[in-house]
Coordinates of C-alpha atoms in Angstrom, one line a residue:
M98 CA 147.2 -13.1 136.7
M99 CA 143.7 -10.8 137.5
D100 CA 142.4 -9.5 141.0
R101 CA 138.8 -11.3 140.4
Q102 CA 137.5 -9.4 143.2
A103 CA 138.7 -6.0 142.4
L104 CA 137.3 -6.2 139.0
L105 CA 133.8 -7.4 140.5
K106 CA 133.8 -4.2 142.8
S107 CA 133.3 -1.6 140.4
I108 CA 130.2 -3.4 139.7
P109 CA 127.1 -3.2 142.0
D110 CA 125.2 -6.3 142.9
G111 CA 122.6 -7.4 140.7
E112 CA 122.1 -9.5 137.0
E113 CA 125.2 -7.3 135.4
R114 CA 127.6 -8.4 138.5
L115 CA 126.9 -12.0 138.1
L116 CA 127.2 -11.8 134.1
F117 CA 130.7 -10.4 134.7
A118 CA 131.8 -12.8 137.3
K119 CA 130.7 -15.6 134.8
A120 CA 132.7 -14.1 132.2
L121 CA 135.7 -13.6 134.8
D122 CA 135.8 -17.1 135.5
Q123 CA 135.8 -18.0 131.7
A124 CA 138.8 -15.6 131.3
I125 CA 140.7 -17.1 133.9
F126 CA 139.7 -20.7 132.7
A127 CA 141.4 -19.4 129.3
M128 CA 144.5 -18.4 131.1
K129 CA 145.0 -21.3 133.3
R130 CA 144.6 -24.0 130.9
R131 CA 145.7 -22.4 127.9
Q132 CA 142.9 -22.8 125.7
P133 CA 139.8 -20.6 124.5
A134 CA 136.7 -20.0 126.5
F135 CA 133.5 -18.3 125.9
S136 CA 130.8 -16.3 128.0
D137 CA 127.4 -16.4 127.6
F138 CA 125.0 -14.1 125.3
M139 CA 125.1 -10.6 126.1
D140 CA 124.0 -7.3 124.6
R141 CA 126.7 -5.1 122.8
A142 CA 126.4 -2.6 125.7
K143 CA 127.5 -4.9 128.4
C144 CA 130.2 -7.1 126.4
A145 CA 131.8 -3.0 125.9
R146 CA 131.6 -2.5 129.3
F147 CA 133.2 -5.6 130.2
Q148 CA 135.9 -5.6 128.1
E149 CA 136.9 -1.9 129.0
R150 CA 137.3 -3.1 132.4
M151 CA 139.2 -6.2 131.2
R152 CA 141.5 -4.0 129.1
G153 CA 144.3 -3.8 131.8
I154 CA 144.7 -7.5 132.0
R155 CA 147.8 -8.6 130.7
D156 CA 148.3 -11.8 128.5
L157 CA 144.6 -12.0 128.0
N158 CA 142.9 -11.4 124.4
V159 CA 139.2 -10.8 124.2
V160 CA 136.9 -11.1 121.2
L161 CA 133.5 -10.3 120.5
F162 CA 131.4 -12.4 118.5
G163 CA 127.3 -13.1 118.1
G164 CA 126.8 -15.2 114.7
T165 CA 127.4 -12.7 112.2
E166 CA 129.1 -9.0 112.1
D167 CA 125.9 -7.0 112.9
C168 CA 124.4 -9.2 115.8
E169 CA 123.3 -7.2 119.1
R170 CA 123.9 -10.1 121.3
Q171 CA 127.4 -11.4 121.4
M172 CA 129.6 -13.6 123.4
M173 CA 133.1 -13.0 124.6
G174 CA 135.5 -15.0 123.7
F175 CA 139.0 -15.4 125.6
S176 CA 142.4 -16.6 124.7
L177 CA 146.1 -15.9 125.8
A178 CA 147.2 -12.8 124.3
E179 CA 149.5 -14.5 122.0
E180 CA 146.5 -16.9 120.6
E181 CA 143.9 -16.0 118.1
I182 CA 140.3 -16.7 118.2
S183 CA 138.4 -17.5 114.9
E184 CA 134.9 -16.9 114.3
A185 CA 134.5 -20.6 114.1
E186 CA 135.6 -21.5 117.3
F187 CA 132.7 -19.5 119.0
P188 CA 130.3 -22.1 120.3
I189 CA 127.3 -21.0 118.4
K190 CA 124.4 -22.7 116.3
I191 CA 122.4 -21.4 114.2
I192 CA 118.6 -22.7 114.0
K193 CA 116.0 -22.2 111.5
I194 CA 112.6 -22.2 112.8
R195 CA 109.7 -22.4 109.8
R196 CA 106.0 -23.2 109.6
K197 CA 105.0 -26.8 109.1
S198 CA 102.6 -25.5 106.8
K199 CA 101.6 -21.9 105.0
K200 CA 97.6 -21.9 105.5
F201 CA 95.9 -18.7 104.4
G202 CA 94.9 -16.1 107.2
Q203 CA 98.0 -17.3 109.4
A204 CA 99.0 -14.5 111.5
D205 CA 102.7 -13.5 111.4
L206 CA 105.1 -14.3 114.2
S207 CA 106.6 -12.0 115.6
H208 CA 110.4 -11.7 117.4
R209 CA 108.8 -12.1 120.8
D210 CA 106.5 -14.9 119.8
Y211 CA 110.1 -16.6 118.6
L212 CA 112.0 -15.6 121.8
G213 CA 109.0 -16.6 124.2
S214 CA 108.5 -20.0 123.0
I215 CA 112.3 -20.8 122.9
L216 CA 112.5 -19.5 126.7
G217 CA 109.2 -21.6 127.7
L218 CA 111.3 -24.7 126.8
G219 CA 113.0 -23.5 130.4
I220 CA 116.3 -22.1 128.4
D221 CA 117.9 -19.1 129.8
R222 CA 118.0 -15.9 128.4
S223 CA 121.7 -15.6 128.2
K224 CA 121.7 -19.0 126.0
V225 CA 119.8 -17.3 123.1
G226 CA 121.4 -14.7 120.9
D227 CA 120.1 -12.4 117.8
I228 CA 116.7 -13.9 116.2
L229 CA 115.9 -12.7 112.8
V230 CA 112.6 -13.1 111.7
T231 CA 111.4 -13.3 107.9
E232 CA 107.9 -13.5 106.6
D233 CA 107.6 -17.2 107.5
A234 CA 110.5 -18.6 109.3
A235 CA 113.3 -17.1 111.9
V236 CA 116.9 -17.9 112.1
C237 CA 118.3 -18.2 115.8
F238 CA 121.8 -17.8 117.1
V239 CA 122.1 -20.0 120.4
A240 CA 124.5 -21.7 122.5
E241 CA 125.8 -25.0 121.3
E242 CA 124.9 -26.8 124.1
I243 CA 121.2 -26.1 124.0
A244 CA 121.1 -26.6 120.0
P245 CA 120.1 -30.2 119.9
Y246 CA 117.2 -29.7 123.0
I247 CA 115.6 -27.5 120.9
T248 CA 115.4 -29.1 117.5
A249 CA 114.4 -32.0 119.3
V250 CA 111.4 -30.0 121.7
L251 CA 110.2 -26.9 120.1
E252 CA 107.0 -27.9 117.9
Q253 CA 105.0 -24.6 118.5
V254 CA 105.8 -20.8 118.4
S255 CA 102.8 -18.9 119.5
R256 CA 99.9 -21.4 118.2
T257 CA 101.9 -22.4 115.2
A258 CA 103.0 -25.5 114.6
V259 CA 106.7 -25.5 113.5
I260 CA 109.7 -27.2 112.6
A261 CA 113.6 -26.5 114.4
E262 CA 116.5 -27.3 112.5
E263 CA 119.7 -26.9 112.5
T264 CA 121.8 -24.9 109.7
E265 CA 125.1 -23.9 108.5
G266 CA 126.4 -21.0 106.9
A267 CA 125.9 -17.6 106.1
D268 CA 123.7 -18.2 103.2
A269 CA 120.8 -19.4 106.2
V270 CA 121.3 -15.9 107.3
P271 CA 118.8 -13.4 106.1
V272 CA 120.2 -10.1 105.2
R273 CA 118.8 -7.3 107.6
Q274 CA 116.2 -4.8 105.4
T275 CA 117.0 -1.4 105.3
E276 CA 115.6 1.5 103.7
T277 CA 117.3 5.3 103.1
K278 CA 115.6 8.3 104.6
R279 CA 116.3 11.9 103.9
M280 CA 115.1 14.5 106.6
T281 CA 115.9 18.0 108.1
V282 CA 116.3 18.5 111.9
A283 CA 116.4 21.3 114.2
S284 CA 119.8 20.1 115.8
L285 CA 122.0 16.7 116.2
R286 CA 120.1 16.3 119.4
L287 CA 119.1 12.8 120.2
D288 CA 115.3 13.7 121.1
A289 CA 115.3 15.5 117.5
V290 CA 116.6 13.4 115.4
A291 CA 114.9 10.3 117.0
G292 CA 111.6 12.3 117.1
E293 CA 111.9 13.0 113.1
A294 CA 113.1 9.1 112.2
F295 CA 110.5 8.0 114.1
N296 CA 107.8 10.5 113.3
L297 CA 107.3 11.1 117.0
A298 CA 106.3 14.2 118.7
R299 CA 109.6 15.7 120.4
G300 CA 107.7 15.8 124.0
K301 CA 106.8 11.9 123.4
A302 CA 110.6 11.4 122.4
Q303 CA 112.1 13.1 125.5
T304 CA 109.8 11.2 127.3
L305 CA 110.8 7.5 125.9
I306 CA 114.7 8.6 126.1
G307 CA 113.9 9.5 130.0
A308 CA 112.8 6.3 130.5
E309 CA 116.0 4.5 129.4
K310 CA 114.5 3.3 126.4
A311 CA 117.1 4.7 124.2
Q312 CA 120.2 3.4 123.1
V313 CA 123.0 5.0 121.2
N314 CA 125.8 2.6 120.0
W315 CA 124.5 -0.1 122.3
N316 CA 124.7 2.2 125.1
V317 CA 121.4 3.6 127.4
V318 CA 121.3 7.6 127.1
T319 CA 119.1 9.4 129.0
N320 CA 120.2 12.3 128.2
T321 CA 117.8 14.1 125.5
S322 CA 120.1 16.8 124.6
H323 CA 123.0 13.9 123.6
Q324 CA 124.7 15.2 120.1
L325 CA 124.7 12.6 117.4
K326 CA 127.7 12.5 115.0
E327 CA 127.7 10.2 112.0
G328 CA 127.8 6.8 112.2
D329 CA 126.1 6.7 115.2
L330 CA 123.5 3.8 115.8
V331 CA 120.5 5.0 117.8
S332 CA 117.6 2.5 118.9
L333 CA 114.3 3.2 120.5
R334 CA 112.8 0.2 122.1
G335 CA 109.5 -0.8 120.6
F336 CA 110.3 1.8 117.5
G337 CA 113.5 0.2 115.7
R338 CA 116.8 1.6 114.9
F339 CA 118.7 3.6 112.6
R340 CA 122.2 4.6 111.8
I341 CA 123.2 7.9 110.8
K342 CA 124.6 7.7 107.1
E343 CA 125.8 11.0 106.5
I344 CA 125.4 14.9 107.8
G345 CA 125.0 17.9 105.6
G346 CA 124.6 21.3 105.4
K347 CA 122.2 23.8 106.9
N348 CA 119.2 24.9 104.7
K349 CA 117.6 28.2 104.7
K350 CA 115.6 27.6 107.6
D351 CA 118.7 26.6 109.3
R352 CA 117.9 22.7 109.4
T353 CA 120.3 20.5 109.0
A354 CA 120.2 17.8 106.3
L355 CA 120.7 14.0 107.3
V356 CA 120.8 10.6 105.6
I357 CA 119.5 7.8 107.9
E358 CA 119.8 4.2 107.5
K359 CA 116.3 2.3 109.0
Y360 CA 116.4 -1.2 110.0
I361 CA 112.8 -2.7 108.9

């Protein structure tokens, strides 16, 4: 059995410690009751840190899932080591929020608009996963227990009248749109690649990285000279994210060729 207090000691007081404590309680429940239990939604970086801390716990199986394979926010599923947890067992529901009518000149609704309206219902952020926005709707992954409340009460996003309906299946989830960009960089440093990818001056990129607005593979990175490698997923808050698909050779100007996949 795990030593709950010893595990918590490694995390400073604050929001992350509270989240980890709740996750540990679910892990303990799963082991004692011999049935699956699940945490709330967390970003991938926290999930990875918590999963690493739990790695030494014998007889505990930990699975991460957020609704689709590439969701940024995920739940942790816990079970005894000999038992598997399927994605279908995760207490996640899909809600589609669409405009009641399509009027000419209506303003586009952003991720912030949809999230703000859901949280405005008194719902905690930990109960809401990814929100995928399309031209006239959004698909939201939410904790099972709050889905009926959202569909019954949510009537407006920003100032736009909407209808919120529970839906099922992968067909309801929009494909994340990407574009391929070929470029050359002076080096594989985070500031150099992020600056080129987002058309930012290197100094601006350095400032944003130093302000903890950059993530590499879901982990915050503040070292501007952090070396990137093929397959890395890089995000810069307020600008977007991209994955390094291919690192090529150097040209005559000693710049390295890159192929990245930008999420749009």
